[in-house]
CSV table of C-alpha atoms in Angstrom, one decimal:
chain,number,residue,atom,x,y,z
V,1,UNK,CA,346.7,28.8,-12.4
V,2,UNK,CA,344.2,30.6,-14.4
V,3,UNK,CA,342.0,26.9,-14.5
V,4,UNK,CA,341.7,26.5,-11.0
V,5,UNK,CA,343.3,23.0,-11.4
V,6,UNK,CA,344.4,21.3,-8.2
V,7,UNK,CA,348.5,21.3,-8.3
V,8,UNK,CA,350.2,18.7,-6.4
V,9,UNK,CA,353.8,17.7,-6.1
V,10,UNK,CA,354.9,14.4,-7.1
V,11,UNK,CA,357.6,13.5,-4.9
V,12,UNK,CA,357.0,11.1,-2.3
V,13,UNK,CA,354.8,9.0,-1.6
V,14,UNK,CA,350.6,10.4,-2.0
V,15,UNK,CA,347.7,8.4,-0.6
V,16,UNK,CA,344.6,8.5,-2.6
V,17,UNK,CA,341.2,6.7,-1.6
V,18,UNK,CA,339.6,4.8,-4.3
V,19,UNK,CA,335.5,4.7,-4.1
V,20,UNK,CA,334.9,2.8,-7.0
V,21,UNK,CA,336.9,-0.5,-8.3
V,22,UNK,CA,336.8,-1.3,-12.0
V,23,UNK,CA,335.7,-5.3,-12.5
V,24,UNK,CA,336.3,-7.1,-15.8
V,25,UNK,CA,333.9,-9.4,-17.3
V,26,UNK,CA,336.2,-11.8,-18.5
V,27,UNK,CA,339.8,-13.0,-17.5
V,28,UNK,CA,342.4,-10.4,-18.0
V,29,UNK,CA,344.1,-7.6,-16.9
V,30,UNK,CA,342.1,-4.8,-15.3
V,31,UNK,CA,340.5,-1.8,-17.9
V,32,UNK,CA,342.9,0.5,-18.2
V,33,UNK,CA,341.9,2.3,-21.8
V,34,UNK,CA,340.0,5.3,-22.7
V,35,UNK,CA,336.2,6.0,-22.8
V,36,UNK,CA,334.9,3.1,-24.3
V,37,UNK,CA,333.1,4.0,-27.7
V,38,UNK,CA,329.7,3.4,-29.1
V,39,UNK,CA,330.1,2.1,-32.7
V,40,UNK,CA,327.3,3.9,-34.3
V,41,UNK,CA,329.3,6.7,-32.6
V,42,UNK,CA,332.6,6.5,-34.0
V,43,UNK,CA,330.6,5.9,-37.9
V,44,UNK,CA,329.9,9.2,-37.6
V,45,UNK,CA,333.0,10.4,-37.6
V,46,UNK,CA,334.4,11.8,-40.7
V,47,UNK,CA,337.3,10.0,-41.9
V,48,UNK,CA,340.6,12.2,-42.4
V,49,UNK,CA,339.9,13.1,-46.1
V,50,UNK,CA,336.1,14.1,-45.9
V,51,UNK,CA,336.7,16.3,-42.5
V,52,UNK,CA,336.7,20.0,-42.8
V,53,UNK,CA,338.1,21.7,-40.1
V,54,UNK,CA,336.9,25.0,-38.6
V,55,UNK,CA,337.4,28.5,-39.9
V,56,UNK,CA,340.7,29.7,-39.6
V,57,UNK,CA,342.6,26.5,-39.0
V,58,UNK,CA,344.8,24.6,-41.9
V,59,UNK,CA,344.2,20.5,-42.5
V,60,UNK,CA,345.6,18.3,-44.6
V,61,UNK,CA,345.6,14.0,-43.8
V,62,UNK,CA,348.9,12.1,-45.4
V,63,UNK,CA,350.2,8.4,-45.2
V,64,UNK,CA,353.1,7.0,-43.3
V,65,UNK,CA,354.8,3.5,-43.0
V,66,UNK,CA,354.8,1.7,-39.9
V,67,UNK,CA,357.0,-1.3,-40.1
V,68,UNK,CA,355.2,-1.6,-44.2
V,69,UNK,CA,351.6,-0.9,-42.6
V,70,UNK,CA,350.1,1.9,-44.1
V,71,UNK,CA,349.0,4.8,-41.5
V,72,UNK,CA,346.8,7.6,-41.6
V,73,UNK,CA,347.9,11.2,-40.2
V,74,UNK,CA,345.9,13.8,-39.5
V,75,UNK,CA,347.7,17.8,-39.7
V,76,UNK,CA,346.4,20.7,-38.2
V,77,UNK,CA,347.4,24.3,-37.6
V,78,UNK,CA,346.4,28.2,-37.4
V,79,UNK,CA,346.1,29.2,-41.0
V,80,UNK,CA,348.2,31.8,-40.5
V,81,UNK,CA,350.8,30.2,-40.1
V,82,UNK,CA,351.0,27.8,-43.2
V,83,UNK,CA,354.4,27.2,-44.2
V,84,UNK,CA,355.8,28.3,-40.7
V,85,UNK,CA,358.5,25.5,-39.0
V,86,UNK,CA,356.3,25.6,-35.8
V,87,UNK,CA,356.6,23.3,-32.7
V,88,UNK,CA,355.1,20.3,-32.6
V,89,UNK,CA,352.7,18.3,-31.0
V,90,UNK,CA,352.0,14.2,-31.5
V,91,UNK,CA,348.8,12.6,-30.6
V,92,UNK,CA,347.4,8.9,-30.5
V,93,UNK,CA,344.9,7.4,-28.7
V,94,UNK,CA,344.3,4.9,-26.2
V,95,UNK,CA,342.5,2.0,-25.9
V,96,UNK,CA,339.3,1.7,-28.2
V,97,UNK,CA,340.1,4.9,-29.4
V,98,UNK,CA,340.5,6.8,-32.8
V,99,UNK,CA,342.5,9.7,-33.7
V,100,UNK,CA,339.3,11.5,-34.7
V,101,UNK,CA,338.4,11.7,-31.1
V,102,UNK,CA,340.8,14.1,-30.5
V,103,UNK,CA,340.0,17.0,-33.1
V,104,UNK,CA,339.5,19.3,-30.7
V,105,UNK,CA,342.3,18.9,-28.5
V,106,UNK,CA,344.2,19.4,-32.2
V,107,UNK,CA,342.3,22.6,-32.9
V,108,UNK,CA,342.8,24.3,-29.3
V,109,UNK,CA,346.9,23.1,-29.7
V,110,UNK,CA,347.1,24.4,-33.1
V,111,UNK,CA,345.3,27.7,-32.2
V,112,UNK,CA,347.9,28.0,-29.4
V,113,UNK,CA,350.3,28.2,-32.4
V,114,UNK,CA,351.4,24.4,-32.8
V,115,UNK,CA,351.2,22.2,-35.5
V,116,UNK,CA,349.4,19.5,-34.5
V,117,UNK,CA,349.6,15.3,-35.9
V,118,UNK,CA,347.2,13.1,-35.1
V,119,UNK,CA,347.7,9.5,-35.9
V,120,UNK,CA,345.7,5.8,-35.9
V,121,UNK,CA,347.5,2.9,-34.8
V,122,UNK,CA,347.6,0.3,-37.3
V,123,UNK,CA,344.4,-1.8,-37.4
V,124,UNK,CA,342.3,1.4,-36.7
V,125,UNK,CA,340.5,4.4,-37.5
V,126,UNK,CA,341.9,5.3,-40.8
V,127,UNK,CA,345.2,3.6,-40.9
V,128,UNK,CA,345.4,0.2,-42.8
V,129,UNK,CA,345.8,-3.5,-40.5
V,130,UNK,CA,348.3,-6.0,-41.1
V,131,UNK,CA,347.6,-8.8,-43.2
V,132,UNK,CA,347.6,-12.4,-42.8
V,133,UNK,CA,347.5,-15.4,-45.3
V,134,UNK,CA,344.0,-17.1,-44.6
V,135,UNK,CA,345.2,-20.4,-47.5
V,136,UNK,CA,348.4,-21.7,-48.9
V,137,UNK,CA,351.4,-20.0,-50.5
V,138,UNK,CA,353.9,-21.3,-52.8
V,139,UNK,CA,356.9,-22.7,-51.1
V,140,UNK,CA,359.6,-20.9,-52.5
V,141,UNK,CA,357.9,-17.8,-51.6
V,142,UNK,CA,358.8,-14.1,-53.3
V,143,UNK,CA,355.9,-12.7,-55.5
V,144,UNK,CA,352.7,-14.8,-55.6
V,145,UNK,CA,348.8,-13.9,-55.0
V,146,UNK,CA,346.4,-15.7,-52.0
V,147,UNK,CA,343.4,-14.9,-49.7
V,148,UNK,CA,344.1,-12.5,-46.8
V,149,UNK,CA,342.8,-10.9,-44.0
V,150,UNK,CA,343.4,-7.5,-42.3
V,151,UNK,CA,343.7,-7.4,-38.4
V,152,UNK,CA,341.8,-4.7,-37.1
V,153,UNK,CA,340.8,-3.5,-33.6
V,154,UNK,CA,342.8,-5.5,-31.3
V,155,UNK,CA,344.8,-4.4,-28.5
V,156,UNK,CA,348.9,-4.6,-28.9
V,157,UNK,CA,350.7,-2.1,-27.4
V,158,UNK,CA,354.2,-3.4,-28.6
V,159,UNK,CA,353.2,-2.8,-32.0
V,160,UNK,CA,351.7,0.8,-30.9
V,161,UNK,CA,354.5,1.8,-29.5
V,162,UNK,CA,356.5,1.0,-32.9
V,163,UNK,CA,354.0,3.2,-34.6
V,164,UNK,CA,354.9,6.4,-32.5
V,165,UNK,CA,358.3,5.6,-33.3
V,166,UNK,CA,357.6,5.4,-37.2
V,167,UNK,CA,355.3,8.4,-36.7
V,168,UNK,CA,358.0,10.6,-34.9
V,169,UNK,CA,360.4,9.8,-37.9
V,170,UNK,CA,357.7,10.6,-40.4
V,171,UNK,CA,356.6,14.0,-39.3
V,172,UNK,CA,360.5,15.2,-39.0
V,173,UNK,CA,359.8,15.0,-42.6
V,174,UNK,CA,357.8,17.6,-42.6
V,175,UNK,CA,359.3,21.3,-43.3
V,176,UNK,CA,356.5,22.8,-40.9
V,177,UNK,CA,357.8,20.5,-38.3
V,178,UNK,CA,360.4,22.2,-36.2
V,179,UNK,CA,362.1,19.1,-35.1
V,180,UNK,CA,363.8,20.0,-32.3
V,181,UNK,CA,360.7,21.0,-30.4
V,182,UNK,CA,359.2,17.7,-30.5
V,183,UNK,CA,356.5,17.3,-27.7
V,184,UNK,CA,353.8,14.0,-27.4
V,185,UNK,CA,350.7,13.9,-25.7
V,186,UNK,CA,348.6,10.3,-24.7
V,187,UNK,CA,345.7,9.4,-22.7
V,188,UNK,CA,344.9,6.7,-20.6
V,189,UNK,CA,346.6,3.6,-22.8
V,190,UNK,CA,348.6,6.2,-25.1
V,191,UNK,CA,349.7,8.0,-21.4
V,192,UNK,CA,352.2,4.9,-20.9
V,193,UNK,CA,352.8,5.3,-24.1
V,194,UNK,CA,354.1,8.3,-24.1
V,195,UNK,CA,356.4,7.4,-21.0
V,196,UNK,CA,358.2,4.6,-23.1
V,197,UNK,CA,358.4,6.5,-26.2
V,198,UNK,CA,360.1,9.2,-24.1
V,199,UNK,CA,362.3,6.9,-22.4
V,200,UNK,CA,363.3,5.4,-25.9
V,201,UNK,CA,363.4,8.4,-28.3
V,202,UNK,CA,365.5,11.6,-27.6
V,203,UNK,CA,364.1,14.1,-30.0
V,204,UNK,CA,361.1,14.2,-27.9
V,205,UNK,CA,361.9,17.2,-25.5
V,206,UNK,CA,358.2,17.4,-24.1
V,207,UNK,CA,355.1,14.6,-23.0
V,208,UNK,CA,351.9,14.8,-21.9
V,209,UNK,CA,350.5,12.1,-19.9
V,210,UNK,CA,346.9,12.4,-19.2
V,211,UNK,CA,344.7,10.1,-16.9
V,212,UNK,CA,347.8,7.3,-17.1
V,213,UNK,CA,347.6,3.8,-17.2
V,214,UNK,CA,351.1,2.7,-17.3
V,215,UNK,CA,351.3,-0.7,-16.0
V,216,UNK,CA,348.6,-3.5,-17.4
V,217,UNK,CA,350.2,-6.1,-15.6
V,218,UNK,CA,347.7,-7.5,-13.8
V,219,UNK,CA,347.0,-6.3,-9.6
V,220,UNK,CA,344.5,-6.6,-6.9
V,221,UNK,CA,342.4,-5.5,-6.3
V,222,UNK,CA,341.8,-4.4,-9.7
V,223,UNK,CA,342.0,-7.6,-10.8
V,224,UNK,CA,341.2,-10.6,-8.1
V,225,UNK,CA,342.9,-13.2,-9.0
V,226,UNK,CA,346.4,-11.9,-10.9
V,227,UNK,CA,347.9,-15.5,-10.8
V,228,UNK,CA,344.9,-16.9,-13.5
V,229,UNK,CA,344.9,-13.6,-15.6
V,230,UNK,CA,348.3,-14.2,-16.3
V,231,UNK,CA,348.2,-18.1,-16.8
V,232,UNK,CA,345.2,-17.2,-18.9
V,233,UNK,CA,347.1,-14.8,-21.3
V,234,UNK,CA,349.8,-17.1,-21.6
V,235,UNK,CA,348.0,-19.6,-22.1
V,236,UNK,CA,346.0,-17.3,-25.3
V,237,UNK,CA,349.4,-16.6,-26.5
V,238,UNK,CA,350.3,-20.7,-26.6
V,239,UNK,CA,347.1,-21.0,-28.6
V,240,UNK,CA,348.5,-18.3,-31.4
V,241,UNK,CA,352.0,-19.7,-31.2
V,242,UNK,CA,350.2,-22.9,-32.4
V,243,UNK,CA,348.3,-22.3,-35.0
V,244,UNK,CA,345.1,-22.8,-33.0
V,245,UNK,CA,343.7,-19.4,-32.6
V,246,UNK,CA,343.5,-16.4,-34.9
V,247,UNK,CA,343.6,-12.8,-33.8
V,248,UNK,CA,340.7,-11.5,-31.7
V,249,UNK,CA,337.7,-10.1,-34.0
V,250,UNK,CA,337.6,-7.0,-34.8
V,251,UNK,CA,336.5,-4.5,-31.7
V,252,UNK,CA,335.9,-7.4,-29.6
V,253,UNK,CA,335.0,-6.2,-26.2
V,254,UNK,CA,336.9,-8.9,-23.8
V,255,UNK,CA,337.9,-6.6,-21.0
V,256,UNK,CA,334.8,-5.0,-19.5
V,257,UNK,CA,333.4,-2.8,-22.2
V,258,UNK,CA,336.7,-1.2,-23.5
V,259,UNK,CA,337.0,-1.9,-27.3
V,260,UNK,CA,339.4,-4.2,-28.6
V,261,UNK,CA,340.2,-7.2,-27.4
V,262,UNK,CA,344.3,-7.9,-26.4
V,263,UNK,CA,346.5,-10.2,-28.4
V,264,UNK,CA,348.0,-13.2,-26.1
V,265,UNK,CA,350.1,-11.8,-23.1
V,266,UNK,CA,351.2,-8.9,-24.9
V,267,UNK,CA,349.0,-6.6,-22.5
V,268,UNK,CA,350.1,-8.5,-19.1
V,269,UNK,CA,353.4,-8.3,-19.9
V,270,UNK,CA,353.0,-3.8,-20.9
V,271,UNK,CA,354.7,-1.9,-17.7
V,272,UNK,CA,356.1,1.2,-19.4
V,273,UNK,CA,356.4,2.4,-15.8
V,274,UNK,CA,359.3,0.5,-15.3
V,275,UNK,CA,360.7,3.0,-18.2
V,276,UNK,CA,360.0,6.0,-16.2
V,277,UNK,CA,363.5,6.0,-15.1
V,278,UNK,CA,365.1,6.7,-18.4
V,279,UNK,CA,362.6,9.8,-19.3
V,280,UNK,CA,364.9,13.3,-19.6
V,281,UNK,CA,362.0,15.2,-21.4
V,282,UNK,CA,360.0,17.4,-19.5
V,283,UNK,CA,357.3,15.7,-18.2
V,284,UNK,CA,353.3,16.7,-17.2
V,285,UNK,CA,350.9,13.9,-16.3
V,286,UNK,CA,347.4,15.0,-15.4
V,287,UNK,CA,345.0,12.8,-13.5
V,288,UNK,CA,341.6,12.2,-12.0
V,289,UNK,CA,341.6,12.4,-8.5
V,290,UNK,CA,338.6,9.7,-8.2
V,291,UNK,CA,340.5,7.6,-10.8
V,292,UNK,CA,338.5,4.0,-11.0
V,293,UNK,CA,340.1,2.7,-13.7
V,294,UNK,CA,343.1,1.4,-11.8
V,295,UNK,CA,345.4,2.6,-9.3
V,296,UNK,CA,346.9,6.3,-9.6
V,297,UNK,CA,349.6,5.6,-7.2
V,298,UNK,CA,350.6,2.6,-9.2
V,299,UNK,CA,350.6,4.5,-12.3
V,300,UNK,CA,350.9,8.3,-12.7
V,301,UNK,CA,352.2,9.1,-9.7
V,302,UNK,CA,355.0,6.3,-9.7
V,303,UNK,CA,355.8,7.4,-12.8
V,304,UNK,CA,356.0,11.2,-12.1
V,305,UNK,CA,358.1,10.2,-9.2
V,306,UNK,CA,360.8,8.2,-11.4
V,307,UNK,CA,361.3,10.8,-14.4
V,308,UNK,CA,364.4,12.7,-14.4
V,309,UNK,CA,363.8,15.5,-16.5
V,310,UNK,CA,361.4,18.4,-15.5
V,311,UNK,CA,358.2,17.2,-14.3
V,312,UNK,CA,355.2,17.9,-13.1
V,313,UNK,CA,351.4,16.6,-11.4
V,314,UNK,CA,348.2,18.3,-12.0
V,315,UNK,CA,345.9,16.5,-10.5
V,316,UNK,CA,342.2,17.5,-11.3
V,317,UNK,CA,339.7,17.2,-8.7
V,318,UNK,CA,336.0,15.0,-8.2
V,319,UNK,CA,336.7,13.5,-11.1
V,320,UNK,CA,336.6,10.1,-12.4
V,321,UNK,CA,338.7,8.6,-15.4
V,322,UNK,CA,336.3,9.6,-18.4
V,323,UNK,CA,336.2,13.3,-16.7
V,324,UNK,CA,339.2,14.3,-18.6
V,325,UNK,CA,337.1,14.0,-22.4
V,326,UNK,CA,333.7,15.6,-21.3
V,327,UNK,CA,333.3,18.3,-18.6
V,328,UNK,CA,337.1,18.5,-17.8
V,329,UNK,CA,338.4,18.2,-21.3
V,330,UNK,CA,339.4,22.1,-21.8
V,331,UNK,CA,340.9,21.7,-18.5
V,332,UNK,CA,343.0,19.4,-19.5
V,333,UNK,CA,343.6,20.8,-22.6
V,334,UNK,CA,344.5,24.0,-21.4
V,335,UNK,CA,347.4,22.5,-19.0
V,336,UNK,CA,348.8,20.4,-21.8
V,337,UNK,CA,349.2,24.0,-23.6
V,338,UNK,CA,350.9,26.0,-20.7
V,339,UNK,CA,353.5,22.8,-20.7
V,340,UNK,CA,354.1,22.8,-24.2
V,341,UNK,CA,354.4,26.4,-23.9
V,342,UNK,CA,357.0,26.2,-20.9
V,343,UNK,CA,359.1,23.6,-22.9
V,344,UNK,CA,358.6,24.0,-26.6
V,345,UNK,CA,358.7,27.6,-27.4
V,346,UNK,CA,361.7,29.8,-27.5
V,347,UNK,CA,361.8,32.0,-24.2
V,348,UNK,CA,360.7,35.9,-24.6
């Protein structure tokens, strides 16, 4: 392959040695998200309606539901061809993440002649939270007004999953959208993701799974003690049930320095591996070789092994989990496109 990228075979069993072993700094399952992001960082981003993309490449952001959450999506593709029912691509990120973090990607998949939708989970980026009454109601209920507050920048990946759903049936609503040439792409967090929405939603016909964390449930020797992280999240999610905790604060960092803290047990109990099974799209997932985020052979490769549709491991070499979105990124980038190209676009 023109990259040089290291191909491997996913069936059977692979060894891979592990140098380094991610530690958390406070009970919980082992850090299984994206490169964590400096705040002042992500400020400087410019939300969906102030960007402007590059010459030669058409933008526009619109609004979606997601179970009566607001969302934000962000549209790109090659000018030329505005008003063309193209393939398309669906992006979200992982954990910590924002959809602006991926502009790039978008602009080298709609230069390959896709039309590209980024999207933020509720609760971040530019999509809207949920809301919650903070003081009393009137019993009876129906139309009345009272204090709320938005939940922002925790980590629930039941609800996230819900929101690629909504966002799937949004953009089929789109005339560019060509809707039988649906393809998905996640990273780190959003690679499960991808897996369960897959397993769960035939109109995708093509995923990208990059750098995959697809089972938070907690392991050694990621995680030393797995017994107490679980008792621990159950016993957060008690707490909620009650009444006697709120939601984690926005961007908490409770799980080494990953961004977001989880909700409850929500995160010990995410295992979209166990999906893998019921996945008939053609399948990619692209991985670090000195992956230290968590176990590979636990997570992509298991997975890649259990798909049934068409699938595939590129597995890029000396490099560790972040590699894929600095030095590696066009790498990556660039086998995401040949997949979507095998699988998305009409032969000839």
């Amino acid at each position: 392959m023109k990259t040089g990228l290291a191909l491997m075979a996913c069936c059977g069993a692979l060894a891979l040695a592990f140098a380094a072993l991610a530690q958390t700094s406070a009970p919980g399952p082992a850090a299984p998200g994206p490169a964590p992001l400096d705040p002042a960082r992500v400020q400087t981003l410019p939300s969906a309606r102030d960007y402007r993309p590059p010459q030669g490449i058409g933008f526009k952001a619109t609004d979606f539901i997601s179970e009566n959450v607001r969302l934000t999506a962000q549209w790109f593709y090659a000018a030329e061809n505005e008003g063309r029912k193209l393939p398309t691509v669906i992006i979200a990120h992982g954990w910590g993440g924002t959809a602006a973090n991926f502009r790039q990607d978008a602009i080298d998949l709609a230069r390959a002649g896709y039309l590209v939708m980024l999207f933020d989970y509720r609760g971040w980026g530019d999509s809207d939270g949920r809301v919650m009454l903070t003081g009393d109601k009137p019993a009876a209920g129906g139309t009345f007004t009272g204090q709320v507050r938005e939940l922002r920048g925790y980590i629930d990946p039941w609800e996230q999953n819900e929101d690629w759903f909504n966002a799937i049936s949004y953009a089929v609503t789109n005339p560019m959208v060509d809707a039988d040439r649906i393809g998905i792409r996640g990273s780190s967090y959003s690679g499960g993701h991808v897996v369960y929405v897959a397993a769960h939603e035939p109109r995708v016909k093509a995923l990208v799974s990059q750098v995959s964390s697809l089972d938070s449930r907690p392991y050694k020797p990621f995680q030393p003690d797995p017994a107490k992280a679980i008792a621990d999240a159950n016993a957060a999610a008690s707490r909620l049930a009650a009444g006697q905790e709120s939601y984690p604060a926005e961007r908490a960092r409770a799980v080494g320095n990953l961004v977001g803290a989880p909700v409850g047990n929500k995160v010990v109990r995410w295992a979209p591996v166990e999906q893998a099974d019921r996945v008939n799209a053609a399948a990619l997932f692209v991985l670090a070789e000195n992956e230290e985020l968590f176990s590979n052979t636990n997570n992509g490769i298991l997975a890649c092994e259990r798909v049934m549709g068409p699938r595939k491991m590129v597995m890029i070499p000396k490099i560790t989990h972040y590699g894929v979105y600095g030095p590696e990124r066009e790498r990556a980038v660039t086998a995401a496109i040949d997949w979507f190209d095998k699988y998305l676009k009409p032969a000839g």
